[in-house]
Amino acid sequence: MKNFIFQNTTKLVFGKGQISKLSSLIPLDKKIMVTFGGGSVKKNGVYDQVKEALKNHNYIEFWGIEPNPAVETLRKAIDEGKQKGIDFLLAVGGGSVLDGTKLIAAGIVYEGDAWDIVLEGQAKNSIPFASVMTLPATGSEMNSGAVISRKETHEKYAFYNRYPEFSILDPEVTYSLPAKQIANGLADIYVHVIEQYMTTTGQSRVMDRWAEGLLLTVLEIAPKIKENQHDYDLMADFMLTATMALNNFISMGVTQDWVTHMIGHELTALHGIDHGQSLAIVLGGTLRVLKEQKHGKLLQYAERIFNITAGSDDEKIDLAIAKTEELFRSIGLATRLSELNIGENTITAIKERFNKAGVAYGENGNVTGSVAEQILFSCK
Ligand code: NZQ
Ligand code: ZN
C-alpha cells in the first residue's frame, strides 16, 4: 500500500425530509446564492422544500446551470455573486449544478477569468458551498472535484476546489428521475469504482473488497430500480453507493486509472453525449486494449464479481468484459460509438487532442493519443 493522507470534510445529512435541516445548517448571517439547473426541482417538490427551509435566510436564486456546466453560464453567476457580496453557495440539483457551483465559489474570490481556475486545476481560494443533491451519480456531493465545459472551444476539464460543507441526500428526490438519468447514474457509479480498482492486484485487500462491494451493489440494484424506482430503501442504496464510489474511501493507498473518464470527457465535449453514456461506450474498449496490463485484476474481477471460474484466463476475462457491457445494455445504454453515429473523424480528433496536449493517462502513464485511438476503435 502506498503512503496517503486522507481527509474528507463533508457532512452528510441523509434521509427522508432532511431538506428541512437547511434552516439550521447554514448560519443566518450568510448572504446565500442558491443555484439550480433547468427546473426539474420545481416539478418534484424539492424547490418548495428548499424555499420553506430558507424562509428566514437572506438568499438570491441563480437558475440555468446546464448539464455539463459551461463556463459561459457560470461567469454570469460569478459576476452577480461579486456584485451582491455572496458569501455562501447552495447547489440544488445534479452533479452539473454542484460542479458549476464549485467554480462559482472559487470565481467569486478570483480576480481573473474563471476558465483560468479550471486550467490551473486547483482553486487557491473559495467561499464555502453545500448541496442538496438530486441525482445519484457523480459523487460530487462528497468530493472536491468538478468538471467544467467551455462551449466555444468544445473543451471539458476537471479542476479541484475544497469539499462541500454539507450535502443533503434525500432518496425520495430520486423518484422523479427519468430512466435515462438513472442509467447514466448507474454507469457513472460503476465506472468510478472501476477507475480506482481495475489496475493491479495485491495493493490493498481492504480497498479491493470495498470496491467489489460497491460493484456488486450496482449489479444487484440496477434491475430492481428498473422495476420500482419508488422503493425507498433501494433508492437509498443507489444514493449512498454513488457517494461512496467517489469520496476517496476506495482509493486509499492504491493506484488509479481514469482513462475511460478522460476519453469519455472528450466524447462529451465534442458531441454533447451524456457523461454516463460516454463511459458505457469507452469502458469495454479500455479493458480490451489494456487487457495485458490489467490481466491479474481482470481475473480477480471475473471471479469475484461474476463468479467466472471455468475456462482459460483469456476466456474468463473476455466473458467478464462482455458481462460488464451487458450491464450497460440492460439499463438501456449504448456500448458502441456507431450506435450514436460517431465515426472515425472523432476518433482521430481525440487522438490529435491527446497528442497535442502531450498527455499519457492511466496507472502506468502509457495511454497516449495512439492508445486512446486503439481504445476507441475497439468500441467502434
Ligand atoms: O437541470 P435540471 O432541470 O435540474 O434537470 C437535470 C438534468 O437535466 C435532471 N435531474 C437532476 N435531478 C433530477 C433530474 N430530473 C428529475 N428528477 C431529479 N431528481 O437530470 C439531468 C442531468 O443532470 P446532471 O447534473 O447533468 O447529471 P449528473 O449528476 O450525472 O452530472 C453530470 C456532470 O458531472 C460531471 C460530468 O462530467 C457531467 O458534467 N462529473 C462530475 C464528477 C465530480 N464532480 O466528481 C465526476 C464525474 O466523473 C463526472 O465527470
Ligand atoms: Zn464519472
GROMACS .gro file of N, CA and C and ligand atoms in nm, residues 137-139 147 156 184-185 187-189 191-192 195 246 258 261 265 275-276 278-279, ligand 2:
model
   64
  137ALA      N    1  -2.494   0.990  -0.884
  137ALA     CA    2  -2.408   0.959  -0.999
  137ALA      C    3  -2.264   1.001  -0.974
  138THR      N    4  -2.242   1.131  -0.967
  138THR     CA    5  -2.106   1.184  -0.976
  138THR      C    6  -2.023   1.170  -0.849
  139GLY      N    7  -2.089   1.164  -0.734
  139GLY     CA    8  -2.015   1.169  -0.608
  139GLY      C    9  -1.972   1.310  -0.572
  147VAL      N   10  -1.620   1.916  -1.297
  147VAL     CA   11  -1.582   1.908  -1.438
  147VAL      C   12  -1.659   2.018  -1.513
  156LYS      N   13  -1.354   2.022  -2.213
  156LYS     CA   14  -1.413   1.980  -2.087
  156LYS      C   15  -1.303   1.927  -1.996
  184ASN      N   16  -2.760   0.663  -1.667
  184ASN     CA   17  -2.634   0.738  -1.666
  184ASN      C   18  -2.570   0.733  -1.529
  185GLY      N   19  -2.653   0.746  -1.426
  185GLY     CA   20  -2.602   0.747  -1.289
  185GLY      C   21  -2.540   0.613  -1.252
  187ALA      N   22  -2.420   0.384  -1.452
  187ALA     CA   23  -2.297   0.365  -1.529
  187ALA      C   24  -2.183   0.448  -1.470
  188ASP      N   25  -2.213   0.571  -1.433
  188ASP     CA   26  -2.109   0.658  -1.377
  188ASP      C   27  -2.053   0.598  -1.247
  189ILE      N   28  -2.144   0.553  -1.161
  189ILE     CA   29  -2.101   0.493  -1.034
  189ILE      C   30  -2.011   0.372  -1.061
  191VAL      N   31  -1.837   0.290  -1.320
  191VAL     CA   32  -1.706   0.322  -1.379
  191VAL      C   33  -1.617   0.397  -1.279
  192HIS      N   34  -1.676   0.477  -1.191
  192HIS     CA   35  -1.591   0.539  -1.087
  192HIS      C   36  -1.519   0.432  -1.006
  195GLU      N   37  -1.244   0.266  -1.216
  195GLU     CA   38  -1.125   0.351  -1.237
  195GLU      C   39  -1.027   0.341  -1.119
  246LEU      N   40  -1.710   0.773  -0.504
  246LEU     CA   41  -1.612   0.877  -0.541
  246LEU      C   42  -1.596   0.981  -0.430
  258TRP      N   43  -0.847   0.607  -1.457
  258TRP     CA   44  -0.918   0.725  -1.509
  258TRP      C   45  -0.907   0.747  -1.660
  261HIS      N   46  -1.261   0.783  -1.820
  261HIS     CA   47  -1.317   0.917  -1.799
  261HIS      C   48  -1.252   1.021  -1.889
  265HIS      N   49  -1.481   1.223  -2.144
  265HIS     CA   50  -1.497   1.370  -2.141
  265HIS      C   51  -1.479   1.430  -2.280
  275HIS      N   52  -2.260   1.214  -1.977
  275HIS     CA   53  -2.137   1.161  -1.917
  275HIS      C   54  -2.143   1.008  -1.896
  276GLY      N   55  -2.250   0.961  -1.831
  276GLY     CA   56  -2.261   0.817  -1.803
  276GLY      C   57  -2.261   0.735  -1.932
  278SER      N   58  -2.123   0.815  -2.215
  278SER     CA   59  -1.989   0.813  -2.276
  278SER      C   60  -1.902   0.704  -2.212
  279LEU      N   61  -1.916   0.687  -2.082
  279LEU     CA   62  -1.836   0.586  -2.012
  279LEU      C   63  -1.878   0.445  -2.050
  382ZN      ZN   64  -1.791   0.997  -1.385
   0.00000   0.00000   0.00000
